[in-house]
Tab-separated table of C-alpha atoms and ligand atoms in Angstrom:
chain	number	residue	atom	x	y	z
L	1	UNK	CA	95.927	98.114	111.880
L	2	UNK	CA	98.386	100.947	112.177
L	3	UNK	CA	97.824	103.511	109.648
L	4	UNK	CA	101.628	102.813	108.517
L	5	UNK	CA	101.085	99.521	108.537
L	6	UNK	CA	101.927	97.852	105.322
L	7	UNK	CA	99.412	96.947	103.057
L	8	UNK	CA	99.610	94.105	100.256
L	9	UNK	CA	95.833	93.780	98.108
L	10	UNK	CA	96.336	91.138	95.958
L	11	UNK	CA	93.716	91.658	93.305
L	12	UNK	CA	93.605	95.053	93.468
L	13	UNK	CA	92.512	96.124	89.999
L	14	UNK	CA	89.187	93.996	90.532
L	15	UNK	CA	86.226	95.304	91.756
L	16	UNK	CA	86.304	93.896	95.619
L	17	UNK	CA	90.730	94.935	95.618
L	18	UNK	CA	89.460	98.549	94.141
L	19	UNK	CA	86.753	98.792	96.588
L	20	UNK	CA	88.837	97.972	99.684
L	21	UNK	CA	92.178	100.351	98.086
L	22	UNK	CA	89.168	103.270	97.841
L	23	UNK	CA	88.194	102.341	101.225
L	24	UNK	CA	91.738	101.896	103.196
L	25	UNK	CA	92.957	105.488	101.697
L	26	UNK	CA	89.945	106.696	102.204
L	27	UNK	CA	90.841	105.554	106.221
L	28	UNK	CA	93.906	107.001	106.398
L	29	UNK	CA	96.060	103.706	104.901
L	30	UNK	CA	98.510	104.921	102.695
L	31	UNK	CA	101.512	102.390	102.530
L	32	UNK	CA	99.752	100.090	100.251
L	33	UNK	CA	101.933	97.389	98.381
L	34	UNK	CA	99.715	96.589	94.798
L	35	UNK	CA	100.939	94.835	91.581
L	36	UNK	CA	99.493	93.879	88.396
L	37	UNK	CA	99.102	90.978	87.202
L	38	UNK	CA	102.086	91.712	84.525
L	39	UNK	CA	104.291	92.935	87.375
L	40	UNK	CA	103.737	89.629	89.086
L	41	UNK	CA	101.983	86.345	88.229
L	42	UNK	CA	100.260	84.796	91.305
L	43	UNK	CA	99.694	81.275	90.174
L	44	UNK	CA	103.819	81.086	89.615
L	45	UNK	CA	104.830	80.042	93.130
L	46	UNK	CA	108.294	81.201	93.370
L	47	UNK	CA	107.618	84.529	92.164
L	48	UNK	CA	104.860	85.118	94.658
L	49	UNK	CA	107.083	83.454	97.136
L	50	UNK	CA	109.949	85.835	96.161
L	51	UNK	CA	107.326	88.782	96.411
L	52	UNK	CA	106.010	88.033	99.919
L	53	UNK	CA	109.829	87.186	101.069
L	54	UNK	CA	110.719	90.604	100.250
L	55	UNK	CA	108.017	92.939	100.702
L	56	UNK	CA	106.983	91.211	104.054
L	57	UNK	CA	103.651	93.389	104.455
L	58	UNK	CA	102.031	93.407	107.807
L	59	UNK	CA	98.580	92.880	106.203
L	60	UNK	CA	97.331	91.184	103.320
L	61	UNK	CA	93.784	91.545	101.834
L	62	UNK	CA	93.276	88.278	99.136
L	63	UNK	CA	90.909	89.866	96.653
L	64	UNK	CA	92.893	88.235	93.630
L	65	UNK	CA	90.898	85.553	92.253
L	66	UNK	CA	89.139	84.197	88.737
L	67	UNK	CA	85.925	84.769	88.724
L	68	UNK	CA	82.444	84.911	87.285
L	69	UNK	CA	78.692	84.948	86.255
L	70	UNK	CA	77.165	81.411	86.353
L	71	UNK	CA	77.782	81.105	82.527
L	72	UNK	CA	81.590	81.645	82.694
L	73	UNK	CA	81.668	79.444	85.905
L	74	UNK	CA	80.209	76.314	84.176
L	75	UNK	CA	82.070	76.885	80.725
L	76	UNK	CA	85.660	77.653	81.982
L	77	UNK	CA	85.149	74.743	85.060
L	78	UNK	CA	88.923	73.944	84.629
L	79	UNK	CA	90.413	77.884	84.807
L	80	UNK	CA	88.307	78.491	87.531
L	81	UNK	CA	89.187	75.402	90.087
L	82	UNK	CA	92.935	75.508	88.486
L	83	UNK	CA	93.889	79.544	88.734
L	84	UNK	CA	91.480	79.953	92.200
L	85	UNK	CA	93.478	77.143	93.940
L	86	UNK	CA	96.899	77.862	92.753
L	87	UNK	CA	96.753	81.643	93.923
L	88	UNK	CA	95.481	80.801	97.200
L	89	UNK	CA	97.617	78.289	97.781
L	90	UNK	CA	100.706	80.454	96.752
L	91	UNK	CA	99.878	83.583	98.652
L	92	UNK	CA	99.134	81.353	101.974
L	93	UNK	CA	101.985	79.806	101.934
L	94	UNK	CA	104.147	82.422	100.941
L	95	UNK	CA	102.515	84.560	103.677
L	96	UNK	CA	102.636	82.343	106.194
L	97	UNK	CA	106.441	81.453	105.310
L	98	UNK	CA	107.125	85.161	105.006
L	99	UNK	CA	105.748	85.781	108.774
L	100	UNK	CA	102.549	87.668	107.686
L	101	UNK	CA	100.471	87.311	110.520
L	102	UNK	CA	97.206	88.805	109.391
L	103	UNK	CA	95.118	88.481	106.152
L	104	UNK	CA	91.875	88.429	104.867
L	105	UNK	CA	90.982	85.822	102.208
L	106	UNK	CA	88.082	86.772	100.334
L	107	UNK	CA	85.453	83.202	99.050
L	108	UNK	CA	81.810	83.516	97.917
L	109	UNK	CA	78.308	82.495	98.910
L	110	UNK	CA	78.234	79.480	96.537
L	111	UNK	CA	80.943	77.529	98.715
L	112	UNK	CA	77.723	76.581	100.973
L	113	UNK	CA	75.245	73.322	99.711
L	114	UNK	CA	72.412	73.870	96.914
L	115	UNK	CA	69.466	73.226	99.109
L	116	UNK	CA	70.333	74.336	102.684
L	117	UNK	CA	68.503	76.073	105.152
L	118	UNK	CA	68.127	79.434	104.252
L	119	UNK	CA	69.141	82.026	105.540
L	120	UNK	CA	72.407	79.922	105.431
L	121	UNK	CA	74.456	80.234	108.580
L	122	UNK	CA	78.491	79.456	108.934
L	123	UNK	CA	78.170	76.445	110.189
L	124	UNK	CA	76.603	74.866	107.242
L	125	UNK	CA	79.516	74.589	105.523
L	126	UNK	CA	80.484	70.826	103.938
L	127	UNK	CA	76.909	69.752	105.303
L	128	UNK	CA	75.528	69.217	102.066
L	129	UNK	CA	76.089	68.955	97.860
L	130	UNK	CA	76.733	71.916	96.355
L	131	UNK	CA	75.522	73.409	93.161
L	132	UNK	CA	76.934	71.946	89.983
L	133	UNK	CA	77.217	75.089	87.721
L	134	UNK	CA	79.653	76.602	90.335
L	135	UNK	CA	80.908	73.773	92.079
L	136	UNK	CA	84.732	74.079	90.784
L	137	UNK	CA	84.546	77.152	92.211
L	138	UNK	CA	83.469	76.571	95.141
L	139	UNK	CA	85.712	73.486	95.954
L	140	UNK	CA	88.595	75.848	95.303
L	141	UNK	CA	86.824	78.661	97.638
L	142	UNK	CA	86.207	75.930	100.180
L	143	UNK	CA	90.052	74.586	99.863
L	144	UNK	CA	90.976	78.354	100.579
L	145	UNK	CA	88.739	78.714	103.604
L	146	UNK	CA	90.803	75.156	104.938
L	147	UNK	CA	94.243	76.840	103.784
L	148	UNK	CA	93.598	79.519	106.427
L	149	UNK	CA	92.347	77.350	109.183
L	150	UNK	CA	95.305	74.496	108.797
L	151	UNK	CA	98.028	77.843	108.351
L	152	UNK	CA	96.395	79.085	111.461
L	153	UNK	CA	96.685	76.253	113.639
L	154	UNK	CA	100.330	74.692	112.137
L	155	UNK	CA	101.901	78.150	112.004
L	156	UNK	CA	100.164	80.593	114.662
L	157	UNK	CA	98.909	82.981	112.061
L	158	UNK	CA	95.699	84.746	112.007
L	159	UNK	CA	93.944	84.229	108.565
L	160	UNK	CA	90.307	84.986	108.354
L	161	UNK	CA	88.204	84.118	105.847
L	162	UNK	CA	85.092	86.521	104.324
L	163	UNK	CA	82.154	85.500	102.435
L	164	UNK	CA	80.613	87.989	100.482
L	165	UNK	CA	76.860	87.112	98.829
L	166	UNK	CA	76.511	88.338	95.154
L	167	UNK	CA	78.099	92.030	94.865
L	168	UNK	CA	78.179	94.625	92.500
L	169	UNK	CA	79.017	98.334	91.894
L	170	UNK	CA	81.960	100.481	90.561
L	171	UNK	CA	84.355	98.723	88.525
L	172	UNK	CA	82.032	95.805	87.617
L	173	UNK	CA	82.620	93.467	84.832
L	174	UNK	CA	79.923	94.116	82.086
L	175	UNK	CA	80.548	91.642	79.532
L	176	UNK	CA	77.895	90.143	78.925
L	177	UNK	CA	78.858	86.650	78.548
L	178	UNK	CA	81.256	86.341	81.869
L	179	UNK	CA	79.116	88.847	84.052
L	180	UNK	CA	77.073	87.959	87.064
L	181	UNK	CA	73.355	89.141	86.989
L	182	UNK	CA	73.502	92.956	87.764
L	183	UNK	CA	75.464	94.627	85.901
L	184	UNK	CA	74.446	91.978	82.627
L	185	UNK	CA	70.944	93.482	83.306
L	186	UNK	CA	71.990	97.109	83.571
L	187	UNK	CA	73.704	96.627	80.538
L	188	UNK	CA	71.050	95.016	78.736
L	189	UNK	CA	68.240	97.386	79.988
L	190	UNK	CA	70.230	100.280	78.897
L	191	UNK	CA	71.044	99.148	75.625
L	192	UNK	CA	67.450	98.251	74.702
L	193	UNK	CA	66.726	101.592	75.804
L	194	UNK	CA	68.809	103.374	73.364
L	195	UNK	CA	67.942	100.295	70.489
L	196	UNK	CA	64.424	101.328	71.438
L	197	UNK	CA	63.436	97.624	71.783
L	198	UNK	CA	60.292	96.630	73.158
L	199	UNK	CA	62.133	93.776	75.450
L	200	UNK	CA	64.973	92.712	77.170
L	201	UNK	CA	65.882	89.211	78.030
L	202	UNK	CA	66.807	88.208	81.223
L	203	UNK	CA	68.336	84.518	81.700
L	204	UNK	CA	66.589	81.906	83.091
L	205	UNK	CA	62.922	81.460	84.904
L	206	UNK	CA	63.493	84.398	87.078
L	207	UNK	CA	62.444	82.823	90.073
L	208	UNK	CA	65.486	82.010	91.633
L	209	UNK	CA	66.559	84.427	94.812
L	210	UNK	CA	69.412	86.390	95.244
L	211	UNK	CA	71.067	89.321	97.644
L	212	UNK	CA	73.042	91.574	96.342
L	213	UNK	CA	75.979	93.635	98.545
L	214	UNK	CA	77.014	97.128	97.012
L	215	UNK	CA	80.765	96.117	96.947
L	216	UNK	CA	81.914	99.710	98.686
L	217	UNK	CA	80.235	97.375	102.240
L	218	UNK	CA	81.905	94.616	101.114
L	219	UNK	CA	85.235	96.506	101.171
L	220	UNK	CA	83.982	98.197	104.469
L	221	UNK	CA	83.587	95.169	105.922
L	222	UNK	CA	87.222	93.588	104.536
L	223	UNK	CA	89.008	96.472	106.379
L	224	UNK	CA	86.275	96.106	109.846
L	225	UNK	CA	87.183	92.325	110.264
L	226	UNK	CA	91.133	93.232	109.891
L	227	UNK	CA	90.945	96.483	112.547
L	228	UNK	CA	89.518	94.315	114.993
L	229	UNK	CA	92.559	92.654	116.222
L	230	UNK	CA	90.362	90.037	118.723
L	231	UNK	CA	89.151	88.360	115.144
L	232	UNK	CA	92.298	85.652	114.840
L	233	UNK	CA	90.608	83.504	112.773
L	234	UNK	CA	87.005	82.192	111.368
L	235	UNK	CA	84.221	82.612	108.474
L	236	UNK	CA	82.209	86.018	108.737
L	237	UNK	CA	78.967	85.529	105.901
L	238	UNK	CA	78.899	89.534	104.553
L	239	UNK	CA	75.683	90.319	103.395
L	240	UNK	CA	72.526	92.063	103.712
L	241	UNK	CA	70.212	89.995	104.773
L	242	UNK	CA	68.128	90.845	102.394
L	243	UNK	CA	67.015	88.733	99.033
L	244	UNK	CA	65.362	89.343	95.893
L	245	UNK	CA	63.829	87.185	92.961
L	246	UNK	CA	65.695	87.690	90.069
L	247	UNK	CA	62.496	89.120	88.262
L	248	UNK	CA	62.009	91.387	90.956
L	249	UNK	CA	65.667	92.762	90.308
L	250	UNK	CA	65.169	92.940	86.287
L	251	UNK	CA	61.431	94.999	87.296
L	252	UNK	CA	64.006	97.249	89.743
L	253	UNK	CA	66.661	97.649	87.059
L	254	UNK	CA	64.594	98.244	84.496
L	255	UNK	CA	62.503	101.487	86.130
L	256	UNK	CA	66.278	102.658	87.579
L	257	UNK	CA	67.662	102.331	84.116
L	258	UNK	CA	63.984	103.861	82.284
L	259	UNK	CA	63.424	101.045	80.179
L	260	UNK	CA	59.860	100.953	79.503
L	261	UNK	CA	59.931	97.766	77.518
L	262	UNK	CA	58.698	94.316	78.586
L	263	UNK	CA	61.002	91.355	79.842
L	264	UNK	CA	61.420	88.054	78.184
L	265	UNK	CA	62.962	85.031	79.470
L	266	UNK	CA	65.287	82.822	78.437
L	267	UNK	CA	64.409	79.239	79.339
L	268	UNK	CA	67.559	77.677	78.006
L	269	UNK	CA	69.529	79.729	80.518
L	270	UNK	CA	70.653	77.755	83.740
L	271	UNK	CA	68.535	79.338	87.033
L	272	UNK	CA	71.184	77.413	88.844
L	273	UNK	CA	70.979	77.615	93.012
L	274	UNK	CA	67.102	78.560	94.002
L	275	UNK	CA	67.708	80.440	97.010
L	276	UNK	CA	71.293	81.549	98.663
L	277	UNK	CA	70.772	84.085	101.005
L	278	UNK	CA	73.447	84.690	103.929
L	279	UNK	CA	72.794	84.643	107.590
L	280	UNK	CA	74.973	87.865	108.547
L	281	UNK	CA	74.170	87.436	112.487
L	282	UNK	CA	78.130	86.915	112.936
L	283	UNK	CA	79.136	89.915	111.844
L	284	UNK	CA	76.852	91.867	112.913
L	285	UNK	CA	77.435	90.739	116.494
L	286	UNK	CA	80.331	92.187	116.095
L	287	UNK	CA	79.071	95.468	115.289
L	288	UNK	CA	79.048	95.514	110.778
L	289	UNK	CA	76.248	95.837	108.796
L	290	UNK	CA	75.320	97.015	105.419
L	291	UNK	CA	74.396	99.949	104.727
L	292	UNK	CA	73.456	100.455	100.818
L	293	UNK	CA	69.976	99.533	100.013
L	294	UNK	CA	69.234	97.441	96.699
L	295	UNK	CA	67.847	100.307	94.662
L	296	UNK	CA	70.034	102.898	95.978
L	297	UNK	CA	73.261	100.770	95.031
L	298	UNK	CA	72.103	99.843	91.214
L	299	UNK	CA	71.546	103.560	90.714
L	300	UNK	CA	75.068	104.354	91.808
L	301	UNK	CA	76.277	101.079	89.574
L	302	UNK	CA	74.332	102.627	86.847
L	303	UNK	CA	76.030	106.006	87.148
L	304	UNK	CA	79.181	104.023	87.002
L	305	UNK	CA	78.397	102.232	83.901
L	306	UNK	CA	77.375	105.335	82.421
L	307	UNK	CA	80.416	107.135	83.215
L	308	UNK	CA	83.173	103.989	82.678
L	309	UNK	CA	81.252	101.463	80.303
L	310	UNK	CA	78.008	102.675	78.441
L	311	UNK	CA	77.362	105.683	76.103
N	1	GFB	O1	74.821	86.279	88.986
N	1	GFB	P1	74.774	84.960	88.316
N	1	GFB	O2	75.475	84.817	86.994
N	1	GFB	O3	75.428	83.874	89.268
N	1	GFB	O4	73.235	84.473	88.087
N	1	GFB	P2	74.900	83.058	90.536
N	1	GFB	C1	72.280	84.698	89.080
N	1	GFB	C2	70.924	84.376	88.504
N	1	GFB	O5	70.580	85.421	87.555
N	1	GFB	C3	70.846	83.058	87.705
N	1	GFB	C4	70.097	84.837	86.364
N	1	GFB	O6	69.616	82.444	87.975
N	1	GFB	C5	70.878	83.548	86.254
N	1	GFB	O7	70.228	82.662	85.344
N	1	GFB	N1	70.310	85.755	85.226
N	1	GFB	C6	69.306	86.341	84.533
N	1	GFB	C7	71.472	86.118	84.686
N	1	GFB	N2	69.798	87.066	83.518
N	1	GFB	C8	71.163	86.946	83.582
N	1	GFB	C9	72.221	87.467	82.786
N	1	GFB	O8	72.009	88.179	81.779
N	1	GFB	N3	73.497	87.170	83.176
N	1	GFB	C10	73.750	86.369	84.261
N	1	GFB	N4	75.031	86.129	84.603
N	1	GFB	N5	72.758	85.824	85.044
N	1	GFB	C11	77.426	83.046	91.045
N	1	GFB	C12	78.547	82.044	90.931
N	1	GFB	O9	76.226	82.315	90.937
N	1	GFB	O10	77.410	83.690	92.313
N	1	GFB	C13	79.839	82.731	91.204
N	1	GFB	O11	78.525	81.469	89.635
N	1	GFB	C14	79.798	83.480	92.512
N	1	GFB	O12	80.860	81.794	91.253
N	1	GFB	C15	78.611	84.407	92.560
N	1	GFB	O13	79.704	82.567	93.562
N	1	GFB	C16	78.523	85.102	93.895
N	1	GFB	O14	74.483	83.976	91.606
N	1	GFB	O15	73.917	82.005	90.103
């Protein structure tokens, strides 16, 4: 990528399209194209097609998408398989009809079966079921990952698809009802530190496993896979290799966030997939890999919370 190249993140006010707009400036990328969602309305197909037609950017970096803690994926099961297919499906096919040749479309750990081998490689993608309080999701992830294959090999471009494991990190969504894990426990630690409570609940049996990618990597890795002009096309797992139980996490968030109390859990919460943790061989053969370590990253989400979210 040319520093004047011209760069369109869809999604930008999210926390990945933040991440990788702090980390293309912050590389010397400074003809970024960005609009809000009021400015222009990805899941209406001639307006995005009207968009990409005109602006004709060089690069594209998908980070627009619905999404959500395991809560809001099994309550809104309809938004999220409706909105996540329509705006990939527009911005591919715009793109490809506008002659983009590169982008980077951005899925999600959970597109790979419940019970596979673990760590879970590429390859194991469609091998198995997947996990039901995601699976809309997922299918629509899944459908994206096939949009930039079948775009690929009809029309010559060079989409590549990215996907991340569970992130977090600046710019995270804290409500506690549509949140993923992390930044729902930071929350919930700090508040029952100021409330003075003796416990905080965390969902669920707390066994489950999960690994968690500060999203300032993630967005590292977004703009690696695009500079290296040799990767055309493909699935790159970004991760760290690294997994946690959710207890363990809650027991790390807790002594980060100096919340003395105790933790209870919540048994009528779904655990949903036991294990998901990302094989990240791929991209590391190709010379990426994380750098933020789990406790360093949720003291630096913290600090964010404090300063953007908490009091
Ligand atoms: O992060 P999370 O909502 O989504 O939940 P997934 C991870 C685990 O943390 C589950 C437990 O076992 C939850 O029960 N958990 C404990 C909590 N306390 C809480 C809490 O207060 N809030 C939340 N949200 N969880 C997501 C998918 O699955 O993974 C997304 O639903 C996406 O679509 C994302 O793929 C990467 O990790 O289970």
């Amino acid at each position: 990528m040319n520093t004047d190249a011209k760069i369109y993140v869809a999604g930008h006010r999210g926390m990945v399209g933040s991440a990788i707009v702090r980390r293309l400036r912050s590389a010397g990328y400074s003809n970024l194209v960005m609009r809000t969602s009021s400015e222009l309305d990805l899941t209406q197909q001639a307006s995005v097609t009207e968009f990409l037609a005109s602006e004709k950017p060089d690069y594209i970096f998908m980070a627009a998408a619905r999404v959500g803690g395991i809560y809001a994926n099994n309550t809104y099961r309809a938004d999220f398989i409706y909105q996540n297919l329509i705006i990939e499906a527009n911005i591919t096919h715009a793109a490809a009809m506008a002659g983009v040749e590169r982008m980077l479309f951005l899925g999600s750990s959970c597109i790979y079966p419940r019970d596979c081998p673990q760590p879970i490689r590429e390859d194991y993608l469609l091998t198995g079921p997947l996990e039901l309080t995601n699976e809309p999701y997922a299918i629509a992830k899944i459908a994206g990952i096939k949009l930039c294959e079948s775009y690929n090999r009809q029309y010559g471009t060079q989409y590549v698809s990215a996907m991340p494991t569970n992130l977090y990190g600046p710019n995270d969504n804290y409500d506690l009802a549509t949140s993923h894990v992390l930044p729902a426990l930071i929350r919930k630690a700090h508040e029952a530190k100021l409330r003075g409570d003796s416990v905080y609940e965390v969902w669920g049996s707390g066994k489950p496993m999960r690994e968690f990618l500060y999203v300032d990597d993630m967005a590292e890795a977004c703009v690696f896979l695009m500079e290296k002009d040799e990767i055309r096309d493909g699935l790159f797992n970004v991760g760290t290799g690294v997994d946690v139980t959710i207890k363990e996490l809650a027991e790390t968030v807790m002594d980060v966030v100096g919340f003395t109390g105790d933790i209870v859990f919540d048994a009528s919460k779904p655990d949903g997939t036991p294990r998901k943790l990302l094989d990240v061989d791929k991209i590391k053969s190709i010379g990426w890999k994380a750098k933020t370590d789990l406790r360093q990253g949720i003291a630096l989400a913290y600090a964010d919370f404090l300063q953007n979210v908490g009091s």
